[in-house]
Amino acid sequence: MQKNLKQVDWLDEPTRQAAVEKLGNMTNLIGYSTLSEHFPFELRGDALLADNMRIIMEYQFNRAIRQIGGPVNRNEWAMSSAEVDAYYHPTMNQIVFPAGILQTPFFAFERHPARNFGSIGFIIGHEITHGFDASGRYYANDGNLRNWWSNDTAQKFSQRADCLIKQYDSFAVTSDADQDKVLGHVNGNYTLSENIADNGGLKLSFSAYQTYITKQARELSQVREAETTELTSPMSQVERSLPAEVADRLFFISFAQTFCEKSSDTVMIQRLATDPHSPERWRINGVASNSRDFARVFSCPASSPMNPKTKCQLW
């Protein structure tokens, strides 16, 4: 992300420096809480559920009261480690990844890195980009709500965001049961921040994957020179011999598989009205169509649906 922030041509220098500073101050919580005090109360197996819930809620309430006026604890988890989710906390300037999402189908240590970077790598990039989306950009590096953008840069951001809004407004959502049945269209304005994070996340994760593969190639070369079989990579010989162009395609296939879903018409119509995320089809195809890397890897013809002349991208 730092590389992107330093390269985008529409940021002026003061805003660029502030953005890099915010990124540098971004922290993360990975896996599970390391705090020793979690459950300083006793729940009874023979008690009513309502009674045990009351004990838990009383503890949470009293704990919140004790924290009023105290320092912000950036090591405190607001999500269970078992949850299959991730989020960016704007007032903490923090990304959080519970253990629940750090496993298959999102991540597995022994599988080809293209699959990991295409799935969990994308999610990580998505959450980082939230710090610079349509709402996250209003929070400074310390998590306080403060405008750190120059007027000129803010205007350029809005122009590029408008490209995404119009693009996603044009995306029709059809029934899974009948592709000719149009249920509605994506609300480009309502889903803007998530779309910014999706597009930025894919670009970040593919760039990170290329950096990783380059590093692995150097390590393999050093291993061969030293005539040893020790490698830091878990990849098998078969995986290491996978052609680069095939591995690149595997990255994007893994990204797409992350959003496999099937919805009823009722659920999809409800989601169009309430969900700030675009429907999965457009989280895949909409993002991929904005990616020059995707078009190159799959040799998409110019001006085709997956390689349009106009591409919308902020980060």
Coordinates of C-alpha atoms in Angstrom, one line a residue, residues 39-183:
F39 CA -14.0 -14.3 31.9
P40 CA -13.6 -13.3 35.5
F41 CA -17.0 -14.7 36.3
E42 CA -18.6 -18.1 36.7
L43 CA -21.4 -19.5 34.5
R44 CA -23.5 -22.3 35.8
G45 CA -24.4 -25.3 33.6
D46 CA -27.7 -25.8 35.5
A47 CA -28.8 -22.2 35.3
L48 CA -31.2 -20.7 32.9
L49 CA -29.7 -19.2 29.7
A50 CA -31.2 -15.8 30.6
D51 CA -29.4 -15.9 34.0
N52 CA -26.0 -16.6 32.4
M53 CA -26.6 -14.0 29.7
R54 CA -27.4 -11.5 32.5
I55 CA -24.1 -12.2 34.2
I56 CA -22.2 -11.7 31.0
M57 CA -24.0 -8.5 30.1
E58 CA -23.5 -7.1 33.6
Y59 CA -19.7 -7.8 33.3
Q60 CA -19.5 -6.1 29.9
F61 CA -21.5 -3.1 31.1
N62 CA -19.4 -2.6 34.2
R63 CA -16.2 -3.1 32.2
A64 CA -17.3 -0.4 29.7
I65 CA -18.1 2.0 32.6
R66 CA -14.6 1.5 34.1
Q67 CA -13.0 2.4 30.8
I68 CA -14.6 5.8 30.5
G69 CA -12.0 8.5 30.7
G70 CA -9.2 6.0 30.4
P71 CA -6.7 5.5 27.6
V72 CA -7.8 3.7 24.5
N73 CA -6.8 0.0 24.5
R74 CA -5.7 -0.9 21.0
N75 CA -5.2 -4.5 22.0
E76 CA -8.8 -5.1 22.9
W77 CA -10.8 -7.3 20.6
A78 CA -14.4 -6.5 19.6
M79 CA -14.8 -9.8 17.8
S80 CA -14.6 -13.4 18.8
S81 CA -11.6 -15.3 17.5
A82 CA -13.9 -18.0 16.2
E83 CA -15.7 -15.6 13.8
V84 CA -15.1 -16.0 10.1
D85 CA -14.7 -12.3 9.3
A86 CA -12.3 -9.4 9.3
Y87 CA -12.7 -5.6 9.7
Y88 CA -11.0 -2.2 9.7
H89 CA -11.6 -0.1 12.8
P90 CA -11.4 3.6 11.7
T91 CA -11.2 5.1 15.2
M92 CA -8.4 2.7 16.2
N93 CA -6.7 2.8 12.7
Q94 CA -6.5 -1.0 13.0
I95 CA -7.2 -4.1 11.0
V96 CA -8.4 -7.2 12.7
F97 CA -8.3 -10.8 11.5
P98 CA -9.7 -13.5 13.9
A99 CA -8.4 -17.1 13.7
G100 CA -11.7 -18.1 12.2
I101 CA -10.8 -16.6 8.8
L102 CA -7.2 -17.7 8.9
Q103 CA -8.0 -21.2 7.6
T104 CA -9.4 -22.9 4.6
P105 CA -10.9 -21.9 2.2
F106 CA -9.2 -18.6 2.8
F107 CA -5.7 -19.8 3.9
A108 CA -3.7 -23.0 4.2
F109 CA 0.1 -22.9 4.8
E110 CA 0.8 -25.9 2.6
R111 CA -1.0 -24.8 -0.6
H112 CA 0.2 -22.8 -3.5
P113 CA 0.8 -19.1 -2.5
A114 CA -1.2 -17.9 -5.4
R115 CA -4.3 -19.3 -3.7
N116 CA -3.5 -17.7 -0.4
F117 CA -2.7 -14.3 -1.9
G118 CA -5.9 -14.5 -4.0
S119 CA -8.1 -15.2 -1.0
I120 CA -6.8 -14.1 2.4
G121 CA -4.3 -11.8 0.7
F122 CA -7.2 -10.0 -1.0
I123 CA -9.1 -9.7 2.3
I124 CA -6.1 -8.2 4.0
G125 CA -5.7 -5.7 1.1
H126 CA -9.4 -5.0 1.3
E127 CA -9.3 -4.1 5.0
I128 CA -6.1 -2.0 4.6
T129 CA -7.8 0.0 1.8
H130 CA -10.7 0.7 4.0
G131 CA -8.5 3.2 5.8
F132 CA -8.5 5.3 2.6
D133 CA -12.0 4.7 1.3
A134 CA -14.9 7.2 1.1
S135 CA -15.4 7.1 4.9
G136 CA -12.1 5.9 6.3
R137 CA -10.3 8.8 4.6
Y138 CA -11.9 11.2 7.1
Y139 CA -10.1 9.6 10.0
A140 CA -6.5 10.7 10.7
N141 CA -3.5 8.5 11.7
D142 CA -4.5 8.6 15.4
G143 CA -8.1 7.5 14.6
N144 CA -9.6 10.9 15.3
L145 CA -12.1 12.4 12.9
R146 CA -10.1 15.1 11.2
N147 CA -9.8 16.4 7.6
W148 CA -6.2 15.8 6.5
W149 CA -6.9 16.2 2.8
S150 CA -6.2 19.3 0.7
N151 CA -9.1 20.6 -1.2
D152 CA -7.5 19.8 -4.5
T153 CA -6.8 16.2 -3.6
A154 CA -10.2 15.7 -2.1
Q155 CA -11.8 16.9 -5.4
K156 CA -9.6 14.5 -7.4
F157 CA -10.7 11.7 -5.0
S158 CA -14.3 12.5 -5.6
Q159 CA -13.9 12.5 -9.4
R160 CA -12.3 9.0 -9.3
A161 CA -15.0 7.8 -6.8
D162 CA -17.7 9.1 -9.2
C163 CA -16.2 6.8 -11.8
L164 CA -16.8 3.8 -9.6
I165 CA -20.3 5.0 -8.6
K166 CA -21.4 5.3 -12.2
Q167 CA -19.8 2.0 -13.1
Y168 CA -21.4 0.0 -10.3
D169 CA -24.8 1.7 -10.9
S170 CA -24.7 0.1 -14.4
F171 CA -24.3 -3.4 -13.0
A172 CA -27.6 -5.4 -13.3
V173 CA -28.3 -8.0 -10.7
T174 CA -30.1 -11.1 -12.1
S175 CA -31.7 -14.1 -10.5
D176 CA -29.6 -17.2 -9.9
A177 CA -32.5 -19.2 -11.1
D178 CA -33.2 -17.2 -14.2
Q179 CA -30.4 -15.1 -15.6
D180 CA -32.9 -13.2 -17.8
K181 CA -34.7 -12.0 -14.7
V182 CA -33.3 -8.6 -13.5
L183 CA -33.8 -8.1 -9.8

